[in-house]
Tab-separated table of C-alpha atoms and ligand atoms in Angstrom:
chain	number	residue	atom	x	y	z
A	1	UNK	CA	127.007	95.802	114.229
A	2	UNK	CA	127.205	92.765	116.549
A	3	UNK	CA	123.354	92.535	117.382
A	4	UNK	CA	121.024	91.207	114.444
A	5	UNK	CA	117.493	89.958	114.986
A	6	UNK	CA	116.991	86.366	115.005
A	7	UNK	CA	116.892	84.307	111.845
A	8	UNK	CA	113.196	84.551	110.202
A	9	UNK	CA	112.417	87.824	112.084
A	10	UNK	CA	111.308	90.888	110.425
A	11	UNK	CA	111.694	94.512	111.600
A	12	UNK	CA	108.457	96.745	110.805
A	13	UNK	CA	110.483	99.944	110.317
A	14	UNK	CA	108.448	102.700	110.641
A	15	UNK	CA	108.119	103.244	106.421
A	16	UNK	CA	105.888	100.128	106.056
A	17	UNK	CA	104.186	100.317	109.183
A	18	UNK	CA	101.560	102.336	108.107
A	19	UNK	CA	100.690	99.928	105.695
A	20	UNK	CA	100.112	97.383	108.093
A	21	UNK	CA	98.190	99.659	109.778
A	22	UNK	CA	95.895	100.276	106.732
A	23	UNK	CA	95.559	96.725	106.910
A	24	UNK	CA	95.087	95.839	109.887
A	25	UNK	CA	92.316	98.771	109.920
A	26	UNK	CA	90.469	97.052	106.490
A	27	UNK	CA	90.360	93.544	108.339
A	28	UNK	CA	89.211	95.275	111.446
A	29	UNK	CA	86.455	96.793	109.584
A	30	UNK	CA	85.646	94.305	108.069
A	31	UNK	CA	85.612	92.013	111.152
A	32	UNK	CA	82.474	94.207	112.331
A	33	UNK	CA	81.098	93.922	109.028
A	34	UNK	CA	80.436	90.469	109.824
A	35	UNK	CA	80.009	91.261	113.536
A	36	UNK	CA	82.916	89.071	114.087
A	37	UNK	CA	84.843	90.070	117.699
A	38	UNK	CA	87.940	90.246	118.634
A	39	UNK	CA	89.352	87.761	121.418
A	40	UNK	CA	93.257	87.945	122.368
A	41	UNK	CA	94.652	85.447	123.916
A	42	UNK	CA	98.131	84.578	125.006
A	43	UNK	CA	101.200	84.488	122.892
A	44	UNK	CA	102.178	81.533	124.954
A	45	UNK	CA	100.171	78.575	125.877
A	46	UNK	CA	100.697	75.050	127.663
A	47	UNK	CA	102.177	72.659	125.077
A	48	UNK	CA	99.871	70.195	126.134
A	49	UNK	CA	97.089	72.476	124.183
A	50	UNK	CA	98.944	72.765	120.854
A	51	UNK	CA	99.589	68.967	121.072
A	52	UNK	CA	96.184	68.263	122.080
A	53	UNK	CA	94.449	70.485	119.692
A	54	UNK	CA	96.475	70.479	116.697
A	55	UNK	CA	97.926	67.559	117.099
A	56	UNK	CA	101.096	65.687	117.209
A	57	UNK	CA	101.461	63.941	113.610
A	58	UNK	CA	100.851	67.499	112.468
A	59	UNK	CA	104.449	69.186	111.543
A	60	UNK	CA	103.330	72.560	113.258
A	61	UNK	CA	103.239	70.545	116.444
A	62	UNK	CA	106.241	67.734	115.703
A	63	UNK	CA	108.657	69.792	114.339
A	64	UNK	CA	108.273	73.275	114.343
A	65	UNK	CA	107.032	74.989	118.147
A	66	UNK	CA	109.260	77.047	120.146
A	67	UNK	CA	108.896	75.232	123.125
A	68	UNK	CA	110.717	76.114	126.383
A	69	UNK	CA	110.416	75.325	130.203
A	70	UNK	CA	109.914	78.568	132.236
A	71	UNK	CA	111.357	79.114	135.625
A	72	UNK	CA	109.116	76.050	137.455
A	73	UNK	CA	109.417	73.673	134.729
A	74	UNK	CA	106.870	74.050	133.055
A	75	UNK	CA	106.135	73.279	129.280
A	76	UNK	CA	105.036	76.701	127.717
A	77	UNK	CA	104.978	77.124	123.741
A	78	UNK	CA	104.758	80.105	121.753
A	79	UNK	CA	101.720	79.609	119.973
A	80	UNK	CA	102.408	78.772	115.915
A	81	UNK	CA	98.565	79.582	115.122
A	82	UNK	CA	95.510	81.187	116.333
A	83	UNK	CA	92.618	78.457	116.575
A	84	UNK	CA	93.941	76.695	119.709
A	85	UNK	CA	93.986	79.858	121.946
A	86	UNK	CA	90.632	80.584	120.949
A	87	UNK	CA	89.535	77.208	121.415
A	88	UNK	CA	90.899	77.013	124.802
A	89	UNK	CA	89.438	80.365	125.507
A	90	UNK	CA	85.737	79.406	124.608
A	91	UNK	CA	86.241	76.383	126.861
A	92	UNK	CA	87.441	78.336	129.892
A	93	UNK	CA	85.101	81.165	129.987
A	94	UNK	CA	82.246	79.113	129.386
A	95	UNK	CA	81.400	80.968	126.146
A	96	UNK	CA	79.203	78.217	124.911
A	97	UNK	CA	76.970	78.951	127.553
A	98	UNK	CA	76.101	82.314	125.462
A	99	UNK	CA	72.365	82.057	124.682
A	100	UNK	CA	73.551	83.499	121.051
A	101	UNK	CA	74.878	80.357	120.387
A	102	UNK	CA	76.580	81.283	117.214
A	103	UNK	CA	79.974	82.712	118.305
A	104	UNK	CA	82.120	84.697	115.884
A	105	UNK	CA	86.050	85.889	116.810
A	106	UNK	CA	88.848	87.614	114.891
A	107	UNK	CA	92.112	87.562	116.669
A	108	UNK	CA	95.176	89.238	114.656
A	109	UNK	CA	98.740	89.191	115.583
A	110	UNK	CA	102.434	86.922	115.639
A	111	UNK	CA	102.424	83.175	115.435
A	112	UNK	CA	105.582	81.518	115.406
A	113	UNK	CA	107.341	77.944	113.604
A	114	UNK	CA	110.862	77.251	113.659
A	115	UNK	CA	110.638	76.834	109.864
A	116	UNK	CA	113.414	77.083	107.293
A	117	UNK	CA	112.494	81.204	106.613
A	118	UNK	CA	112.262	81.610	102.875
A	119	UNK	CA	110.219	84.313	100.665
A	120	UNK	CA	107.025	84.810	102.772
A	121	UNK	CA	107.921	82.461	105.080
A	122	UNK	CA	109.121	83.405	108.521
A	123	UNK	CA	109.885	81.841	112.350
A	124	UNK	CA	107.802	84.881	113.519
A	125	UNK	CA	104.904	86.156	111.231
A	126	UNK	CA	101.474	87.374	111.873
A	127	UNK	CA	98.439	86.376	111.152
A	128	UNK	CA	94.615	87.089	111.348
A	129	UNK	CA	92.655	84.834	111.537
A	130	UNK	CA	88.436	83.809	112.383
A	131	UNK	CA	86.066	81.189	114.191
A	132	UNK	CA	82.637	81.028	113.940
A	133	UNK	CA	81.894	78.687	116.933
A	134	UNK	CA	78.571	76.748	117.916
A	135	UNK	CA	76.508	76.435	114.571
A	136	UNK	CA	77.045	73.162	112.260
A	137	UNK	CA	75.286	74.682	109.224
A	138	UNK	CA	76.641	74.928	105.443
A	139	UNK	CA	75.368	78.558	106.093
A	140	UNK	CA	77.910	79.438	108.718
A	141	UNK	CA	80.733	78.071	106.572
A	142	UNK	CA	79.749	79.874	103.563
A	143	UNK	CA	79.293	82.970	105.902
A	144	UNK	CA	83.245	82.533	106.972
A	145	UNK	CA	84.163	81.715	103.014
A	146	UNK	CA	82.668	84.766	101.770
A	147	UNK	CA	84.340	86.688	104.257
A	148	UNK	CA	87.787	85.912	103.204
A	149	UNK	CA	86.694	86.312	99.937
A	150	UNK	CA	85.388	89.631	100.312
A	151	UNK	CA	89.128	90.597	102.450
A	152	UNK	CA	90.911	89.785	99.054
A	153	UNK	CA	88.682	91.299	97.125
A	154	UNK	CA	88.693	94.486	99.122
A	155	UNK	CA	92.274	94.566	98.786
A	156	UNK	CA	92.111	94.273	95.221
A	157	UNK	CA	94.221	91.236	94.951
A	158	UNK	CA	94.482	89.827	91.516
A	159	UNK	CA	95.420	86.202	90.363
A	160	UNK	CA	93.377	85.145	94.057
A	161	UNK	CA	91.073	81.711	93.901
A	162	UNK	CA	89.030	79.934	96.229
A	163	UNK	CA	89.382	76.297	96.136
A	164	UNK	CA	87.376	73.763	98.198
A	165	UNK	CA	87.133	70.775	99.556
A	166	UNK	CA	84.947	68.028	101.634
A	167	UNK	CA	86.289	65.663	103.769
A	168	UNK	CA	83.035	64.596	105.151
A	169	UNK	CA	82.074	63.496	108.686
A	170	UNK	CA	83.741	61.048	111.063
A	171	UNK	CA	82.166	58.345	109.044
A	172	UNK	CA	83.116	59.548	105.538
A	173	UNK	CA	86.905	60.360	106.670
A	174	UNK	CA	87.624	56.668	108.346
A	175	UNK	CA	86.039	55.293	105.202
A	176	UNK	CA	89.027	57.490	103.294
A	177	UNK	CA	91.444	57.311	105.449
A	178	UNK	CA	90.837	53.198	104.823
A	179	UNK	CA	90.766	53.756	101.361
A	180	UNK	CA	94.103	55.784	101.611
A	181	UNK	CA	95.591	53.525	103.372
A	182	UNK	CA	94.888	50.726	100.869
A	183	UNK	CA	96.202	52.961	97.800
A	184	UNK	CA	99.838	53.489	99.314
A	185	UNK	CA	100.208	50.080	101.530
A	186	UNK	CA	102.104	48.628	98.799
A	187	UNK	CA	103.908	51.459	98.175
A	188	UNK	CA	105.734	52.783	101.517
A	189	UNK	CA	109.029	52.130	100.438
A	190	UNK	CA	109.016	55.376	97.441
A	191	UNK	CA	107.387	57.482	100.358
A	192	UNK	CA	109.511	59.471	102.983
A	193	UNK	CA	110.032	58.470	106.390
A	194	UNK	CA	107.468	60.994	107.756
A	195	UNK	CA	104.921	59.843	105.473
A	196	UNK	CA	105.499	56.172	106.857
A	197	UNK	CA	104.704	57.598	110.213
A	198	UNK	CA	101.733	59.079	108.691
A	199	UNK	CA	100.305	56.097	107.539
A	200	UNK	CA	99.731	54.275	110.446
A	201	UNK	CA	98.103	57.931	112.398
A	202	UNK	CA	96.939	60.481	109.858
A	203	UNK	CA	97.105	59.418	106.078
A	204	UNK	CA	95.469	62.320	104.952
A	205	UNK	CA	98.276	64.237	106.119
A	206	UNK	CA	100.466	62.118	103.385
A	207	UNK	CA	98.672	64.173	100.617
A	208	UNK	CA	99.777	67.212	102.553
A	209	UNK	CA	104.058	66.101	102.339
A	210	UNK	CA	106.013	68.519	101.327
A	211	UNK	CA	108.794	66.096	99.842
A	212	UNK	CA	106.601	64.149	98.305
A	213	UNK	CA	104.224	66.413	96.473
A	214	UNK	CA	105.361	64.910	92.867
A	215	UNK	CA	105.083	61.802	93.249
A	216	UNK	CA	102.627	59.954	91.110
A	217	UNK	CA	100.694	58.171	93.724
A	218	UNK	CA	99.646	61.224	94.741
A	219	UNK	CA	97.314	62.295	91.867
A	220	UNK	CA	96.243	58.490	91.509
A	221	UNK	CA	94.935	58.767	95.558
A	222	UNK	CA	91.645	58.324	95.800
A	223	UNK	CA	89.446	61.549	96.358
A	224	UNK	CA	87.647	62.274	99.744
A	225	UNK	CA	84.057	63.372	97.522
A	226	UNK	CA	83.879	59.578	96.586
A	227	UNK	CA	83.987	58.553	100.609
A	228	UNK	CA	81.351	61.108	102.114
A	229	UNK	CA	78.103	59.693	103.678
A	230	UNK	CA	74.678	61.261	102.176
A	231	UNK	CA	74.672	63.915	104.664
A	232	UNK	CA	78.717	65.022	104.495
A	233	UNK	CA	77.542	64.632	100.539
A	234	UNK	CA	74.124	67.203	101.761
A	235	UNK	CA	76.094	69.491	103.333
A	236	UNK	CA	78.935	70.090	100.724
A	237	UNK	CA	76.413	70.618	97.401
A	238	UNK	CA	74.643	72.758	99.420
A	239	UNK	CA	77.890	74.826	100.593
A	240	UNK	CA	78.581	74.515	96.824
A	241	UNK	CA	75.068	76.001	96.088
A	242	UNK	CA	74.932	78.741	98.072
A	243	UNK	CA	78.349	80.229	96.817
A	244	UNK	CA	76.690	79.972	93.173
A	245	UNK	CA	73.828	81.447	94.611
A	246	UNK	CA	76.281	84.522	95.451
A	247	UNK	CA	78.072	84.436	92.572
A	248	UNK	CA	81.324	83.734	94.423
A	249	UNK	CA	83.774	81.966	91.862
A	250	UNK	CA	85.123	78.440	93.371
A	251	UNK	CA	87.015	76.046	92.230
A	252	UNK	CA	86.107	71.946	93.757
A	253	UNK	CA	90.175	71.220	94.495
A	254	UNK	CA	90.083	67.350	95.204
A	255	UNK	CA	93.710	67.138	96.623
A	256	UNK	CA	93.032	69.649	99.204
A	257	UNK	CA	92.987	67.957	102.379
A	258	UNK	CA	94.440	70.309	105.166
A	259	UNK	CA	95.785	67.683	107.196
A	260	UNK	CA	95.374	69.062	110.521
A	261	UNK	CA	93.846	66.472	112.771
A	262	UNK	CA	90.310	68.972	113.668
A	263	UNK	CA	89.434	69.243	110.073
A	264	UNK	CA	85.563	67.616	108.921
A	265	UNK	CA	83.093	68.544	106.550
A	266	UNK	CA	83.913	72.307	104.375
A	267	UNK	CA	88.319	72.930	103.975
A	268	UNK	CA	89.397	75.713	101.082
A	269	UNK	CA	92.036	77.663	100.914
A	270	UNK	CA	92.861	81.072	98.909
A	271	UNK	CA	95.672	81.038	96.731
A	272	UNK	CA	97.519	83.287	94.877
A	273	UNK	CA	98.761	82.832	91.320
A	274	UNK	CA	100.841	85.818	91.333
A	275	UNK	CA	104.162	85.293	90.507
A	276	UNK	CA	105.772	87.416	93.221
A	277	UNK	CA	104.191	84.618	95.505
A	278	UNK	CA	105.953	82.023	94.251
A	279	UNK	CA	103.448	79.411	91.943
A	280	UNK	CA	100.182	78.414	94.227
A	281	UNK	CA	101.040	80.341	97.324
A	282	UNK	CA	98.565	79.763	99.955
A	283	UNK	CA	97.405	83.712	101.351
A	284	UNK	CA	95.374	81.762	103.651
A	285	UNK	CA	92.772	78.936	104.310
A	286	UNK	CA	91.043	77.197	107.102
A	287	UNK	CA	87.940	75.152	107.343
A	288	UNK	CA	85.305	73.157	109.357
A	289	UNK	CA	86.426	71.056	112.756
A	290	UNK	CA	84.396	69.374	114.558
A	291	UNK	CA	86.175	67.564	117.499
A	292	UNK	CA	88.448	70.478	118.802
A	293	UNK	CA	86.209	72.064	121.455
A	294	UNK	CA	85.291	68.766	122.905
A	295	UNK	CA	88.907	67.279	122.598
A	296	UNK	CA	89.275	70.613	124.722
A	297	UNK	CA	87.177	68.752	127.258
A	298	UNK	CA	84.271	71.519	126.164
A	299	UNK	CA	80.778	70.480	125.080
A	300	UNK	CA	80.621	68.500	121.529
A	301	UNK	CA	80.622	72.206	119.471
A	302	UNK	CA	81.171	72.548	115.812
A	303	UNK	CA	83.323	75.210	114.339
A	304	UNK	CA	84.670	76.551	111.235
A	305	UNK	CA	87.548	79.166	110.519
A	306	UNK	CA	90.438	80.486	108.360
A	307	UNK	CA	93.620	82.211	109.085
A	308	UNK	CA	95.391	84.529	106.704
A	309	UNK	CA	98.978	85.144	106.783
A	310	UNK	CA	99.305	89.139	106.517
A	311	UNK	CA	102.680	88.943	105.199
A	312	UNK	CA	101.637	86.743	102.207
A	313	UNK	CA	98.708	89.483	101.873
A	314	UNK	CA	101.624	92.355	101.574
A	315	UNK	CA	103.354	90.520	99.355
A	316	UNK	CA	100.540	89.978	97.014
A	317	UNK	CA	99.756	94.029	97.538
A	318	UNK	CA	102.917	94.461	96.316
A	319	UNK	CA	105.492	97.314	97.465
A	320	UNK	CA	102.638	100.037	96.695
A	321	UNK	CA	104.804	103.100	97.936
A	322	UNK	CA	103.879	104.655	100.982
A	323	UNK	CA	102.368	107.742	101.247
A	324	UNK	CA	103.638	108.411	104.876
A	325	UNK	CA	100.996	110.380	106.705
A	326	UNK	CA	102.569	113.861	107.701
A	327	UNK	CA	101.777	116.276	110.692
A	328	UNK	CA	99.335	119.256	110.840
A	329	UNK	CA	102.346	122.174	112.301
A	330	UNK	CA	106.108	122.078	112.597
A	331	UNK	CA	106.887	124.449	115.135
A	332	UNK	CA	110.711	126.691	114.572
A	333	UNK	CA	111.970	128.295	117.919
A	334	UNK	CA	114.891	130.238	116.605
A	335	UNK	CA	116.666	131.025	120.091
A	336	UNK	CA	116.272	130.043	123.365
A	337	UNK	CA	113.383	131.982	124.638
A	338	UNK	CA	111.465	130.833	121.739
A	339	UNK	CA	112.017	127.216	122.315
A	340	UNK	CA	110.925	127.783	125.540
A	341	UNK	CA	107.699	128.970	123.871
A	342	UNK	CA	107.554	126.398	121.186
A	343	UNK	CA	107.566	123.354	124.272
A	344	UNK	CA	104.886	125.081	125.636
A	345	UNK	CA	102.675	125.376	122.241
A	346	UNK	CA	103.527	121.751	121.015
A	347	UNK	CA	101.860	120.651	123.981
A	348	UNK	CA	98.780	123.021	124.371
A	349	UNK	CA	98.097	121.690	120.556
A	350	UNK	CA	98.197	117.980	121.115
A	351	UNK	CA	95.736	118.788	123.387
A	352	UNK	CA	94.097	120.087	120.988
A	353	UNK	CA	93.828	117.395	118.772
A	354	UNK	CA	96.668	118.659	116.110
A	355	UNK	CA	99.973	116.399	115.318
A	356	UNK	CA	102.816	118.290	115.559
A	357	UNK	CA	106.563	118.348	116.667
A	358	UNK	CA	109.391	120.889	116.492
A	359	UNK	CA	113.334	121.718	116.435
A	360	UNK	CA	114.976	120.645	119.410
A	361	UNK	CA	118.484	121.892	118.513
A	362	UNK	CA	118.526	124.998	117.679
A	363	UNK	CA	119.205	125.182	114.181
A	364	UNK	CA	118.706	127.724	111.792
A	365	UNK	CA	115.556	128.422	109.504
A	366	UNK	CA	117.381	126.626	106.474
A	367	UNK	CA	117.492	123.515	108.371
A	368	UNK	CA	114.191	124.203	110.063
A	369	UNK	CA	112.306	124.397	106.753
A	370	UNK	CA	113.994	121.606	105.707
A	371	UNK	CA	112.599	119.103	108.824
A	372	UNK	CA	109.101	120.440	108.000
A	373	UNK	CA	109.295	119.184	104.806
A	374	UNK	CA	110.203	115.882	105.627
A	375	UNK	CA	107.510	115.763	108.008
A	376	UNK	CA	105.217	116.485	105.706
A	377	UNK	CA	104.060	119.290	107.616
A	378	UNK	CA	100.832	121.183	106.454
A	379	UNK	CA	101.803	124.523	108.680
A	380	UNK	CA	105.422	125.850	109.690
A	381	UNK	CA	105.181	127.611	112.800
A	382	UNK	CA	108.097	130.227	113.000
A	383	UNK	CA	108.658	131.709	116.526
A	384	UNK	CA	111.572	134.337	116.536
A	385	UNK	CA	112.361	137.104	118.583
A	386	UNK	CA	109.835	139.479	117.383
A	387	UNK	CA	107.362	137.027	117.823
A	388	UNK	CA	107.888	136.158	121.325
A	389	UNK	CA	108.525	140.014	121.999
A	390	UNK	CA	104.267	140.650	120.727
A	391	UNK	CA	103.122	137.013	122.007
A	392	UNK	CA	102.356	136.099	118.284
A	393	UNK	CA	104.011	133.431	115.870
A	394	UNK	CA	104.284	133.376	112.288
A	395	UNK	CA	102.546	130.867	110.742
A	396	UNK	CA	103.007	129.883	106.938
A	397	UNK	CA	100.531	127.340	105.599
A	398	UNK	CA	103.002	124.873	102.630
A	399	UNK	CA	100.736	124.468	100.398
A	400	UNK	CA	99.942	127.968	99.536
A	401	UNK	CA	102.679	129.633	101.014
A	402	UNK	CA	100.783	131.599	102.382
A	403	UNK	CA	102.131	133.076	105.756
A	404	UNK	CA	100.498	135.289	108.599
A	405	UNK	CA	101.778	136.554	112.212
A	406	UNK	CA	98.605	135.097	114.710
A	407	UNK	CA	98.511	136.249	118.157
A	408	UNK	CA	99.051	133.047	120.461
A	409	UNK	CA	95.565	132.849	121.771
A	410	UNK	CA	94.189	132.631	118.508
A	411	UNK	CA	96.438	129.591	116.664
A	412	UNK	CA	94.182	127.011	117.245
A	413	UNK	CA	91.642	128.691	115.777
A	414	UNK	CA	93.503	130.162	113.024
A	415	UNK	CA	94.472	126.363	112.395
A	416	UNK	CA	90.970	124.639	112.679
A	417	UNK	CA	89.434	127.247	110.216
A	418	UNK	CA	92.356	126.503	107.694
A	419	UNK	CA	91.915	122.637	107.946
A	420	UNK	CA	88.134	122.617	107.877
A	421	UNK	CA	86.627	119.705	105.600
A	422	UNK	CA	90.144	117.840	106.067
B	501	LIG	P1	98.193	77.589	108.447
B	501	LIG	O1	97.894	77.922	109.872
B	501	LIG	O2	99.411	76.740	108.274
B	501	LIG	O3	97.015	77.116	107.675
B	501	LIG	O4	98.597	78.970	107.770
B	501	LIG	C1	97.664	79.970	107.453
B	501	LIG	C2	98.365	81.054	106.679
B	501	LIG	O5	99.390	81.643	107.491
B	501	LIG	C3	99.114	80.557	105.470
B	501	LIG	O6	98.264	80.463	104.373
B	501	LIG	C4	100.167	81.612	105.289
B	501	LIG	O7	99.630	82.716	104.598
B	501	LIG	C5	100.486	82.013	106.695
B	501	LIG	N1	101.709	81.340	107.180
B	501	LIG	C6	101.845	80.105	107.688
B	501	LIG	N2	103.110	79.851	108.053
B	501	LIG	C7	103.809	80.973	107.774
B	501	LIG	C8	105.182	81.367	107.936
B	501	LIG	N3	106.079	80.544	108.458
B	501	LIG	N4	105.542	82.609	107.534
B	501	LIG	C9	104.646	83.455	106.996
B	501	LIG	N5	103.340	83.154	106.833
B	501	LIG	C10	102.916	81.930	107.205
């Protein structure tokens, strides 16, 4: 077969698709839990708004957007994360202008980096993902921590922690970044070339290098707690308090710096120790920013959120098999004045409410029986001659085996009283 799907794209076929739908169902429901909303917003944005609101030192934004001109020349990018969309969104539509100044979104749905694709890594993968906007308060982050906690835990995934981090207010970070700077000045020559670069614009993004990661200047760095201001120091015990308080187990993760350029105050991440996931796999993190919605040319708003990749949450669900959902009636013309029949009763019962489909090639009953069965299907609804001679069908319920000829004005009937409490 010539045609293949790009590199680092997945097909949903349709035997995990339902999981995804269970999923995306749970985080749904949960979503209005927390009376969290959902906003969508384009799959495609200006590039101007990733670079301006993630950032260019980032490697999301440097390296790894599909970016394109479209038929007028314009710069469009298909957007490798959720937070800028909404950000943009909020600005636009004047949503800070909501007397309920506390805003809370969910968006769900495909993200794409031209990354190298690897095991849970992929050029287009989904993600969902939440921002609480318009309330600075070690309440509202804890509110957005404990609801990616309780997502993992409702999934039942094992081997999951929560690790935090401060890095503190504009104040506290230029003091680290200074301090940073000072611990690897004399010391550029053993880093990579993009590290260099990051010197000089973001050094916290140096703790975040990929190549890197080993070296030992990296666990001698100094640690962002050490560099926050009284009230960046406030904010984090009492972020720290409150998820003692609800007995939500955390782990204080020093190195953890998130380097995109938005982050202040509360970043953690949730990562998975199981060894399907590769060691320390990230399911998902996010944090506090402060600067986005005014970089966005919006008024000075604080915000905090976290994204979850929802392939990295399958993965760590494992390949649980899937019980695929099957259909209330099968229905078996055998002949052609019977199909005729059958077209006309697989529609009157979808408008009924009742899943169902039937033969549409005239086999026999052997093969018949045998589509039922793959369907799932709780009813077989035989229609032969006889049947449409005395405008009935024959109707044989699989689990019991039960089977009965009903008159045609009574099948939906017959069916809702035998699939009562279902
Ligand atoms: P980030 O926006 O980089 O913080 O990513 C948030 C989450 O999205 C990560 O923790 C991953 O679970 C997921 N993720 C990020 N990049 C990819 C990718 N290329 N493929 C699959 N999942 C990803």
């Amino acid at each position: 077969m010539a045609y293949k799907a790009p590199r680092g794209t997945v097909d949903i076929l349709p035997d995990k698709s339902s999981q995804w739908m269970r999923l995306e169902q749970l985080l749904r429901t949960i979503s209005a839990h927390y009376n969290v909303k959902e906003m969508r917003t384009p799959i495609f944005e200006h590039t101007e708004l990733f670079n301006r609101a993630v950032g260019d030192t980032s490697d999301v934004v440097s390296k790894e957007m599909y970016t394109f001109e479209d038929k007028k020349g314009r710069s469009v990018t298909l957007r490798p994360e959720g937070t800028a969309g909404i950000a943009r969104a909020y600005v636009e539509n004047k949503m800070f202008a909501n007397p309920e100044k506390l805003q809370k979104y969910y968006y769900m749905g495909p993200m794409f980096r031209y990354e190298r694709p690897g095991n849970g890594r992929q050029r287009q993968f989904h993600q969902f993902g939440v921002e609480m906007l318009g309330v600075e308060s070690p309440y509202v982050d804890v509110e957005c921590m404990v609801m990616a906690v309780t997502i993992v835990e409702a999934l039942g995934l094992k081997d999951v922690k929560l690790h935090i981090n401060s890095l503190g207010d504009d104040e506290s970070r230029d003091a680290y970044r200074k301090a940073l700077q000072d611990h690897f000045r004399d010391s550029l020559d053993q880093l990579c070339h993009d590290c260099n670069e990051r010197f000089e614009k973001n050094p916290l993004r140096i703790l975040d290098c990929k190549v890197d990661n080993d070296h030992p200047l990296m666990s001698s760095a100094p640690k962002t707690l050490d560099y926050l201001t009284e009230s960046a120091k406030q904010h984090f015990e009492k972020v720290c308090e409150l998820l003692s308080d609800l007995e939500i187990e955390y782990v204080v993760d020093t190195n953890l710096v998130r380097g995109l350029d938005y982050y202040s105050h509360t970043v953690f991440e949730i990562i998975s120790d199981d060894p399907k996931m590769g060691q320390g796999a990230t399911v998902g993190g996010g944090g506090r920013y402060n600067g986005l919605i005014e970089e966005l040319d919006g008024p000075a708003t604080s915000g905090v959120g976290f994204a979850f990749g929802i392939e990295r949450l399958l993965i760590a669900l494992g390949n649980e098999e899937d019980d695929e959902e099957g259909i209330d009636v099968y229905v078996m013309p055998l002949g052609e004045e019977a199909k005729d029949l059958a077209i006309q009763i697989t529609t009157m019962l979808r408008a009924n409410g009742f899943s169902c489909d039937m033969d549409f090639m005239g086999r026999g009953l052997k093969g018949q029986f045998k589509s039922a069965d793959r369907h799932h299907a709780k009813f077989s609804m035989i229609i032969g001659e006889e049947e449409v001679k005395n405008e009935t069908v024959n109707m044989k319920e699989n689990a019991t085996r039960s089977q009965e000829n009903i008159p045609l004005e009574n099948i939906v009937e017959y069916l809702e009283s035998h699939m009562e409490g279902e």
